[in-house]
Amino acid sequence: MYEGPIQILIDQLAKQPGLGPKGAQRIAFSLLAGDNTEIDRLIAALGEVRDNVQFCVECGNVSADRLCRICADARRDPTKICVVEEPKDIYAIERTKAFDGRYHVLGGALDPLSGIGPDQLRIRELLLRLGNQPDGKDVTEVIIATDPTTEGEATATYLLRMLKDFPGLSMTRLASGLPMGSDLEFADELTLGRAFSGRRALA
C-alpha cells in the first residue's frame, strides 16, 4: 500500500475493465515519472470525454454529435442493421471493411444473474427502428453480432424470437469457428463445435 494520492490513483485505475492492481500501479508510476504536460493532456482528454461525448440517438454508438458518423453517412445501406453489444464492437467490424450497412448498439447482453434483462438493453429502440425508419426504407436484414458467449447466445435467441414475425425481414448470425493460423489442439470445445456446425462444401 502506498500513501496518499498515488494509492487513490491506483485504486481508481484498478476499477477499470482489464486493469488489475499491477497494471494500475504501472500506469500510476508511469504518470508520476512523466512530465506535467502529459498529465495535463490526460486530464483535458478525460474532461472532454465527460463533457462532450454522447450517444447517437439513432443507433446508440458513441458520438460527438446527435448522429454518429455512420448514421449520418447517406452512402451506408439503410436496409441492413448489424446488432452489436457495445460501441467497441462497431469499430472491430468497421476495420474489416466487409459491412456497408448501419448498426444498433444494445448496451450489453442478457445476463439475469447480474440483473440485466431485456428492459436494461436497447431492444425496444431496435423494434421502433425496424417499424419506423427515418428515411422510409424498410430494413430487410438484421445481422446479430453479439459475442459468442452464453450471454451473447441468449441475447441472439431472444432477438430471434422478438423479430421473427416482422414481414420481409431476414435474420442472420455472424459465423464463428476456427481462427486462421491456429491449431485444432488449442481450440476450445465451443469454438470447435461451432466450426463443425458451420462447415461448408468445398467447390
PDB file of C-alpha atoms in Angstrom:
ATOM      1  CA  MET A   1       0.000   0.000   0.000  1.00  0.00           C
ATOM      2  CA  TYR A   2       1.241   3.436  -0.936  1.00  0.00           C
ATOM      3  CA  GLU A   3       0.417   6.674   0.772  1.00  0.00           C
ATOM      4  CA  GLY A   4      -1.956   9.440  -0.204  1.00  0.00           C
ATOM      5  CA  PRO A   5      -2.791  10.465  -3.780  1.00  0.00           C
ATOM      6  CA  ILE A   6      -0.764   7.744  -5.512  1.00  0.00           C
ATOM      7  CA  GLN A   7      -2.753   4.985  -3.775  1.00  0.00           C
ATOM      8  CA  ILE A   8      -6.015   6.768  -4.574  1.00  0.00           C
ATOM      9  CA  LEU A   9      -4.960   6.909  -8.247  1.00  0.00           C
ATOM     10  CA  ILE A  10      -4.004   3.203  -8.263  1.00  0.00           C
ATOM     11  CA  ASP A  11      -7.337   2.276  -6.669  1.00  0.00           C
ATOM     12  CA  GLN A  12      -9.294   4.287  -9.257  1.00  0.00           C
ATOM     13  CA  LEU A  13      -7.330   2.868 -12.195  1.00  0.00           C
ATOM     14  CA  ALA A  14      -7.744  -0.701 -10.888  1.00  0.00           C
ATOM     15  CA  LYS A  15     -11.538  -0.316 -11.130  1.00  0.00           C
ATOM     16  CA  GLN A  16     -11.323  -0.056 -14.926  1.00  0.00           C
ATOM     17  CA  PRO A  17     -12.087  -3.192 -17.003  1.00  0.00           C
ATOM     18  CA  GLY A  18      -8.980  -5.157 -17.942  1.00  0.00           C
ATOM     19  CA  LEU A  19      -6.783  -3.428 -15.359  1.00  0.00           C
ATOM     20  CA  GLY A  20      -5.769  -5.209 -12.196  1.00  0.00           C
ATOM     21  CA  PRO A  21      -3.745  -3.794  -9.290  1.00  0.00           C
ATOM     22  CA  LYS A  22      -0.395  -4.454 -11.014  1.00  0.00           C
ATOM     23  CA  GLY A  23      -1.416  -2.773 -14.286  1.00  0.00           C
ATOM     24  CA  ALA A  24      -2.906   0.153 -12.379  1.00  0.00           C
ATOM     25  CA  GLN A  25       0.316   0.518 -10.413  1.00  0.00           C
ATOM     26  CA  ARG A  26       2.417   0.567 -13.601  1.00  0.00           C
ATOM     27  CA  ILE A  27       0.227   3.279 -15.147  1.00  0.00           C
ATOM     28  CA  ALA A  28       0.234   5.356 -11.958  1.00  0.00           C
ATOM     29  CA  PHE A  29       4.024   5.313 -11.687  1.00  0.00           C
ATOM     30  CA  SER A  30       4.396   5.957 -15.403  1.00  0.00           C
ATOM     31  CA  LEU A  31       2.292   9.106 -14.949  1.00  0.00           C
ATOM     32  CA  LEU A  32       4.326  10.051 -11.887  1.00  0.00           C
ATOM     33  CA  ALA A  33       7.566   9.747 -13.881  1.00  0.00           C
ATOM     34  CA  GLY A  34       6.201  11.745 -16.829  1.00  0.00           C
ATOM     35  CA  ASP A  35       6.149  15.494 -17.188  1.00  0.00           C
ATOM     36  CA  ASN A  36       3.273  17.715 -16.163  1.00  0.00           C
ATOM     37  CA  THR A  37       2.290  18.391 -19.782  1.00  0.00           C
ATOM     38  CA  GLU A  38       1.332  14.738 -20.319  1.00  0.00           C
ATOM     39  CA  ILE A  39      -0.733  14.726 -17.135  1.00  0.00           C
ATOM     40  CA  ASP A  40      -2.458  17.951 -18.200  1.00  0.00           C
ATOM     41  CA  ARG A  41      -3.283  16.375 -21.599  1.00  0.00           C
ATOM     42  CA  LEU A  42      -4.756  13.313 -19.891  1.00  0.00           C
ATOM     43  CA  ILE A  43      -6.873  15.467 -17.571  1.00  0.00           C
ATOM     44  CA  ALA A  44      -8.103  17.523 -20.551  1.00  0.00           C
ATOM     45  CA  ALA A  45      -8.955  14.354 -22.535  1.00  0.00           C
ATOM     46  CA  LEU A  46     -10.927  12.902 -19.607  1.00  0.00           C
ATOM     47  CA  GLY A  47     -12.795  16.192 -19.253  1.00  0.00           C
ATOM     48  CA  GLU A  48     -13.645  16.171 -22.968  1.00  0.00           C
ATOM     49  CA  VAL A  49     -14.983  12.622 -22.728  1.00  0.00           C
ATOM     50  CA  ARG A  50     -17.083  13.512 -19.686  1.00  0.00           C
ATOM     51  CA  ASP A  51     -18.490  16.743 -21.108  1.00  0.00           C
ATOM     52  CA  ASN A  52     -18.700  16.262 -24.873  1.00  0.00           C
ATOM     53  CA  VAL A  53     -19.114  12.598 -25.773  1.00  0.00           C
ATOM     54  CA  GLN A  54     -22.711  11.470 -26.159  1.00  0.00           C
ATOM     55  CA  PHE A  55     -24.585   8.531 -27.660  1.00  0.00           C
ATOM     56  CA  CYS A  56     -26.099   8.570 -31.145  1.00  0.00           C
ATOM     57  CA  VAL A  57     -29.879   8.949 -30.894  1.00  0.00           C
ATOM     58  CA  GLU A  58     -30.342   6.506 -33.774  1.00  0.00           C
ATOM     59  CA  CYS A  59     -28.001   3.575 -33.069  1.00  0.00           C
ATOM     60  CA  GLY A  60     -26.503   4.160 -29.607  1.00  0.00           C
ATOM     61  CA  ASN A  61     -22.900   4.462 -30.811  1.00  0.00           C
ATOM     62  CA  VAL A  62     -20.599   6.974 -29.108  1.00  0.00           C
ATOM     63  CA  SER A  63     -20.685  10.271 -30.951  1.00  0.00           C
ATOM     64  CA  ALA A  64     -19.647  13.902 -30.755  1.00  0.00           C
ATOM     65  CA  ASP A  65     -22.955  14.937 -32.364  1.00  0.00           C
ATOM     66  CA  ARG A  66     -26.612  13.935 -32.268  1.00  0.00           C
ATOM     67  CA  LEU A  67     -25.972  11.345 -35.006  1.00  0.00           C
ATOM     68  CA  CYS A  68     -22.763   9.325 -35.234  1.00  0.00           C
ATOM     69  CA  ARG A  69     -20.768   9.492 -38.468  1.00  0.00           C
ATOM     70  CA  ILE A  70     -22.124   6.108 -39.628  1.00  0.00           C
ATOM     71  CA  CYS A  71     -25.805   7.010 -39.199  1.00  0.00           C
ATOM     72  CA  ALA A  72     -25.163  10.407 -40.821  1.00  0.00           C
ATOM     73  CA  ASP A  73     -23.478   8.802 -43.856  1.00  0.00           C
ATOM     74  CA  ALA A  74     -26.014   8.638 -46.733  1.00  0.00           C
ATOM     75  CA  ARG A  75     -23.804   6.071 -48.513  1.00  0.00           C
ATOM     76  CA  ARG A  76     -24.495   3.411 -45.856  1.00  0.00           C
ATOM     77  CA  ASP A  77     -27.163   0.845 -46.744  1.00  0.00           C
ATOM     78  CA  PRO A  78     -30.209   1.533 -44.511  1.00  0.00           C
ATOM     79  CA  THR A  79     -31.793  -1.846 -45.293  1.00  0.00           C
ATOM     80  CA  LYS A  80     -29.184  -3.756 -43.245  1.00  0.00           C
ATOM     81  CA  ILE A  81     -28.715  -3.357 -39.490  1.00  0.00           C
ATOM     82  CA  CYS A  82     -25.963  -5.126 -37.579  1.00  0.00           C
ATOM     83  CA  VAL A  83     -26.810  -5.557 -33.884  1.00  0.00           C
ATOM     84  CA  VAL A  84     -23.833  -5.442 -31.503  1.00  0.00           C
ATOM     85  CA  GLU A  85     -23.431  -5.412 -27.737  1.00  0.00           C
ATOM     86  CA  GLU A  86     -21.108  -2.415 -27.295  1.00  0.00           C
ATOM     87  CA  PRO A  87     -19.786   0.532 -29.363  1.00  0.00           C
ATOM     88  CA  LYS A  88     -16.322  -1.059 -29.417  1.00  0.00           C
ATOM     89  CA  ASP A  89     -17.788  -3.931 -31.462  1.00  0.00           C
ATOM     90  CA  ILE A  90     -18.687  -1.477 -34.240  1.00  0.00           C
ATOM     91  CA  TYR A  91     -15.070  -0.479 -34.668  1.00  0.00           C
ATOM     92  CA  ALA A  92     -13.958  -4.110 -34.775  1.00  0.00           C
ATOM     93  CA  ILE A  93     -16.404  -4.757 -37.644  1.00  0.00           C
ATOM     94  CA  GLU A  94     -15.578  -1.479 -39.409  1.00  0.00           C
ATOM     95  CA  ARG A  95     -11.906  -2.480 -39.569  1.00  0.00           C
ATOM     96  CA  THR A  96     -12.863  -5.420 -41.797  1.00  0.00           C
ATOM     97  CA  LYS A  97     -14.488  -3.109 -44.407  1.00  0.00           C
ATOM     98  CA  ALA A  98     -16.912  -6.004 -45.029  1.00  0.00           C
ATOM     99  CA  PHE A  99     -20.147  -4.305 -43.941  1.00  0.00           C
ATOM    100  CA  ASP A 100     -21.773  -1.267 -45.571  1.00  0.00           C
ATOM    101  CA  GLY A 101     -24.996  -1.088 -43.546  1.00  0.00           C
ATOM    102  CA  ARG A 102     -25.827   0.534 -40.230  1.00  0.00           C
ATOM    103  CA  TYR A 103     -25.597  -0.597 -36.626  1.00  0.00           C
ATOM    104  CA  HIS A 104     -27.626  -0.890 -33.453  1.00  0.00           C
ATOM    105  CA  VAL A 105     -25.892  -0.988 -30.055  1.00  0.00           C
ATOM    106  CA  LEU A 106     -27.745  -2.923 -27.358  1.00  0.00           C
ATOM    107  CA  GLY A 107     -25.601  -1.685 -24.482  1.00  0.00           C
ATOM    108  CA  GLY A 108     -24.748  -5.175 -23.243  1.00  0.00           C
ATOM    109  CA  ALA A 109     -26.157  -8.700 -23.303  1.00  0.00           C
ATOM    110  CA  LEU A 110     -28.857 -10.533 -21.385  1.00  0.00           C
ATOM    111  CA  ASP A 111     -27.484 -11.712 -18.044  1.00  0.00           C
ATOM    112  CA  PRO A 112     -30.216 -12.497 -15.492  1.00  0.00           C
ATOM    113  CA  LEU A 113     -27.663 -13.355 -12.786  1.00  0.00           C
ATOM    114  CA  SER A 114     -26.353  -9.773 -12.992  1.00  0.00           C
ATOM    115  CA  GLY A 115     -29.850  -8.309 -13.207  1.00  0.00           C
ATOM    116  CA  ILE A 116     -29.633  -7.456 -16.919  1.00  0.00           C
ATOM    117  CA  GLY A 117     -32.910  -8.254 -18.661  1.00  0.00           C
ATOM    118  CA  PRO A 118     -34.492  -7.012 -21.906  1.00  0.00           C
ATOM    119  CA  ASP A 119     -35.556  -3.741 -20.275  1.00  0.00           C
ATOM    120  CA  GLN A 120     -31.938  -2.868 -19.472  1.00  0.00           C
ATOM    121  CA  LEU A 121     -30.910  -3.206 -23.132  1.00  0.00           C
ATOM    122  CA  ARG A 122     -31.838  -1.097 -26.169  1.00  0.00           C
ATOM    123  CA  ILE A 123     -34.140  -3.788 -27.593  1.00  0.00           C
ATOM    124  CA  ARG A 124     -37.246  -1.590 -27.566  1.00  0.00           C
ATOM    125  CA  GLU A 125     -35.334   1.039 -29.574  1.00  0.00           C
ATOM    126  CA  LEU A 126     -34.412  -1.628 -32.133  1.00  0.00           C
ATOM    127  CA  LEU A 127     -38.058  -2.636 -32.555  1.00  0.00           C
ATOM    128  CA  LEU A 128     -39.060   1.003 -33.009  1.00  0.00           C
ATOM    129  CA  ARG A 129     -36.305   1.455 -35.572  1.00  0.00           C
ATOM    130  CA  LEU A 130     -37.467  -1.509 -37.624  1.00  0.00           C
ATOM    131  CA  GLY A 131     -41.012  -0.206 -37.677  1.00  0.00           C
ATOM    132  CA  ASN A 132     -40.164   3.430 -38.378  1.00  0.00           C
ATOM    133  CA  GLN A 133     -37.064   4.108 -40.450  1.00  0.00           C
ATOM    134  CA  PRO A 134     -36.381   7.868 -40.764  1.00  0.00           C
ATOM    135  CA  ASP A 135     -35.582   7.577 -44.487  1.00  0.00           C
ATOM    136  CA  GLY A 136     -38.664   5.408 -45.175  1.00  0.00           C
ATOM    137  CA  LYS A 137     -36.655   2.395 -46.409  1.00  0.00           C
ATOM    138  CA  ASP A 138     -37.612  -0.929 -44.850  1.00  0.00           C
ATOM    139  CA  VAL A 139     -34.930  -2.963 -43.109  1.00  0.00           C
ATOM    140  CA  THR A 140     -34.616  -6.306 -44.906  1.00  0.00           C
ATOM    141  CA  GLU A 141     -31.821  -7.926 -42.868  1.00  0.00           C
ATOM    142  CA  VAL A 142     -30.830  -7.856 -39.217  1.00  0.00           C
ATOM    143  CA  ILE A 143     -27.390  -9.322 -38.552  1.00  0.00           C
ATOM    144  CA  ILE A 144     -26.919 -10.483 -34.968  1.00  0.00           C
ATOM    145  CA  ALA A 145     -23.297  -9.881 -33.991  1.00  0.00           C
ATOM    146  CA  THR A 146     -23.436 -10.485 -30.248  1.00  0.00           C
ATOM    147  CA  ASP A 147     -20.437 -12.168 -28.625  1.00  0.00           C
ATOM    148  CA  PRO A 148     -20.153 -15.983 -28.877  1.00  0.00           C
ATOM    149  CA  THR A 149     -20.661 -16.327 -25.111  1.00  0.00           C
ATOM    150  CA  THR A 150     -23.524 -17.766 -23.076  1.00  0.00           C
ATOM    151  CA  GLU A 151     -24.929 -14.248 -22.602  1.00  0.00           C
ATOM    152  CA  GLY A 152     -24.424 -13.343 -26.271  1.00  0.00           C
ATOM    153  CA  GLU A 153     -26.147 -16.534 -27.424  1.00  0.00           C
ATOM    154  CA  ALA A 154     -29.068 -15.940 -25.060  1.00  0.00           C
ATOM    155  CA  THR A 155     -29.413 -12.403 -26.445  1.00  0.00           C
ATOM    156  CA  ALA A 156     -29.318 -13.662 -30.041  1.00  0.00           C
ATOM    157  CA  THR A 157     -32.016 -16.259 -29.272  1.00  0.00           C
ATOM    158  CA  TYR A 158     -34.201 -13.640 -27.590  1.00  0.00           C
ATOM    159  CA  LEU A 159     -33.842 -11.249 -30.546  1.00  0.00           C
ATOM    160  CA  LEU A 160     -34.701 -14.009 -32.999  1.00  0.00           C
ATOM    161  CA  ARG A 161     -37.899 -14.691 -31.056  1.00  0.00           C
ATOM    162  CA  MET A 162     -38.797 -10.994 -30.955  1.00  0.00           C
ATOM    163  CA  LEU A 163     -38.103 -10.284 -34.623  1.00  0.00           C
ATOM    164  CA  LYS A 164     -39.231 -13.467 -36.386  1.00  0.00           C
ATOM    165  CA  ASP A 165     -42.692 -12.104 -37.175  1.00  0.00           C
ATOM    166  CA  PHE A 166     -41.509  -8.908 -38.887  1.00  0.00           C
ATOM    167  CA  PRO A 167     -42.658  -9.223 -42.544  1.00  0.00           C
ATOM    168  CA  GLY A 168     -39.890  -9.364 -45.135  1.00  0.00           C
ATOM    169  CA  LEU A 169     -37.116  -9.388 -42.517  1.00  0.00           C
ATOM    170  CA  SER A 170     -34.331 -11.956 -42.638  1.00  0.00           C
ATOM    171  CA  MET A 171     -32.274 -12.701 -39.538  1.00  0.00           C
ATOM    172  CA  THR A 172     -28.650 -13.771 -39.788  1.00  0.00           C
ATOM    173  CA  ARG A 173     -25.951 -14.520 -37.228  1.00  0.00           C
ATOM    174  CA  LEU A 174     -22.240 -13.960 -37.664  1.00  0.00           C
ATOM    175  CA  ALA A 175     -20.445 -17.230 -38.352  1.00  0.00           C
ATOM    176  CA  SER A 176     -17.986 -18.394 -35.748  1.00  0.00           C
ATOM    177  CA  GLY A 177     -15.304 -21.030 -35.851  1.00  0.00           C
ATOM    178  CA  LEU A 178     -11.573 -21.532 -36.023  1.00  0.00           C
ATOM    179  CA  PRO A 179      -9.302 -18.517 -36.449  1.00  0.00           C
ATOM    180  CA  MET A 180      -6.877 -18.585 -39.377  1.00  0.00           C
ATOM    181  CA  GLY A 181      -3.399 -19.796 -38.494  1.00  0.00           C
ATOM    182  CA  SER A 182      -4.451 -21.656 -35.338  1.00  0.00           C
ATOM    183  CA  ASP A 183      -4.057 -25.330 -34.427  1.00  0.00           C
ATOM    184  CA  LEU A 184      -7.019 -27.615 -33.699  1.00  0.00           C
ATOM    185  CA  GLU A 185      -5.469 -28.787 -30.431  1.00  0.00           C
ATOM    186  CA  PHE A 186      -5.722 -25.252 -28.992  1.00  0.00           C
ATOM    187  CA  ALA A 187      -9.393 -24.714 -29.899  1.00  0.00           C
ATOM    188  CA  ASP A 188     -11.944 -24.933 -27.087  1.00  0.00           C
ATOM    189  CA  GLU A 189     -14.957 -27.230 -27.400  1.00  0.00           C
ATOM    190  CA  LEU A 190     -17.444 -24.423 -28.123  1.00  0.00           C
ATOM    191  CA  THR A 191     -15.314 -22.955 -30.940  1.00  0.00           C
ATOM    192  CA  LEU A 192     -14.650 -26.377 -32.471  1.00  0.00           C
ATOM    193  CA  GLY A 193     -18.340 -27.300 -32.229  1.00  0.00           C
ATOM    194  CA  ARG A 194     -19.281 -24.049 -33.973  1.00  0.00           C
ATOM    195  CA  ALA A 195     -16.745 -24.763 -36.711  1.00  0.00           C
ATOM    196  CA  PHE A 196     -18.346 -28.174 -37.332  1.00  0.00           C
ATOM    197  CA  SER A 197     -21.869 -26.720 -37.354  1.00  0.00           C
ATOM    198  CA  GLY A 198     -20.860 -24.008 -39.817  1.00  0.00           C
ATOM    199  CA  ARG A 199     -18.887 -26.242 -42.182  1.00  0.00           C
ATOM    200  CA  ARG A 200     -19.420 -25.641 -45.909  1.00  0.00           C
ATOM    201  CA  ALA A 201     -18.983 -27.670 -49.074  1.00  0.00           C
ATOM    202  CA  LEU A 202     -15.741 -27.307 -50.990  1.00  0.00           C
ATOM    203  CA  ALA A 203     -16.001 -26.418 -54.666  1.00  0.00           C
TER     204      ALA A 203
END
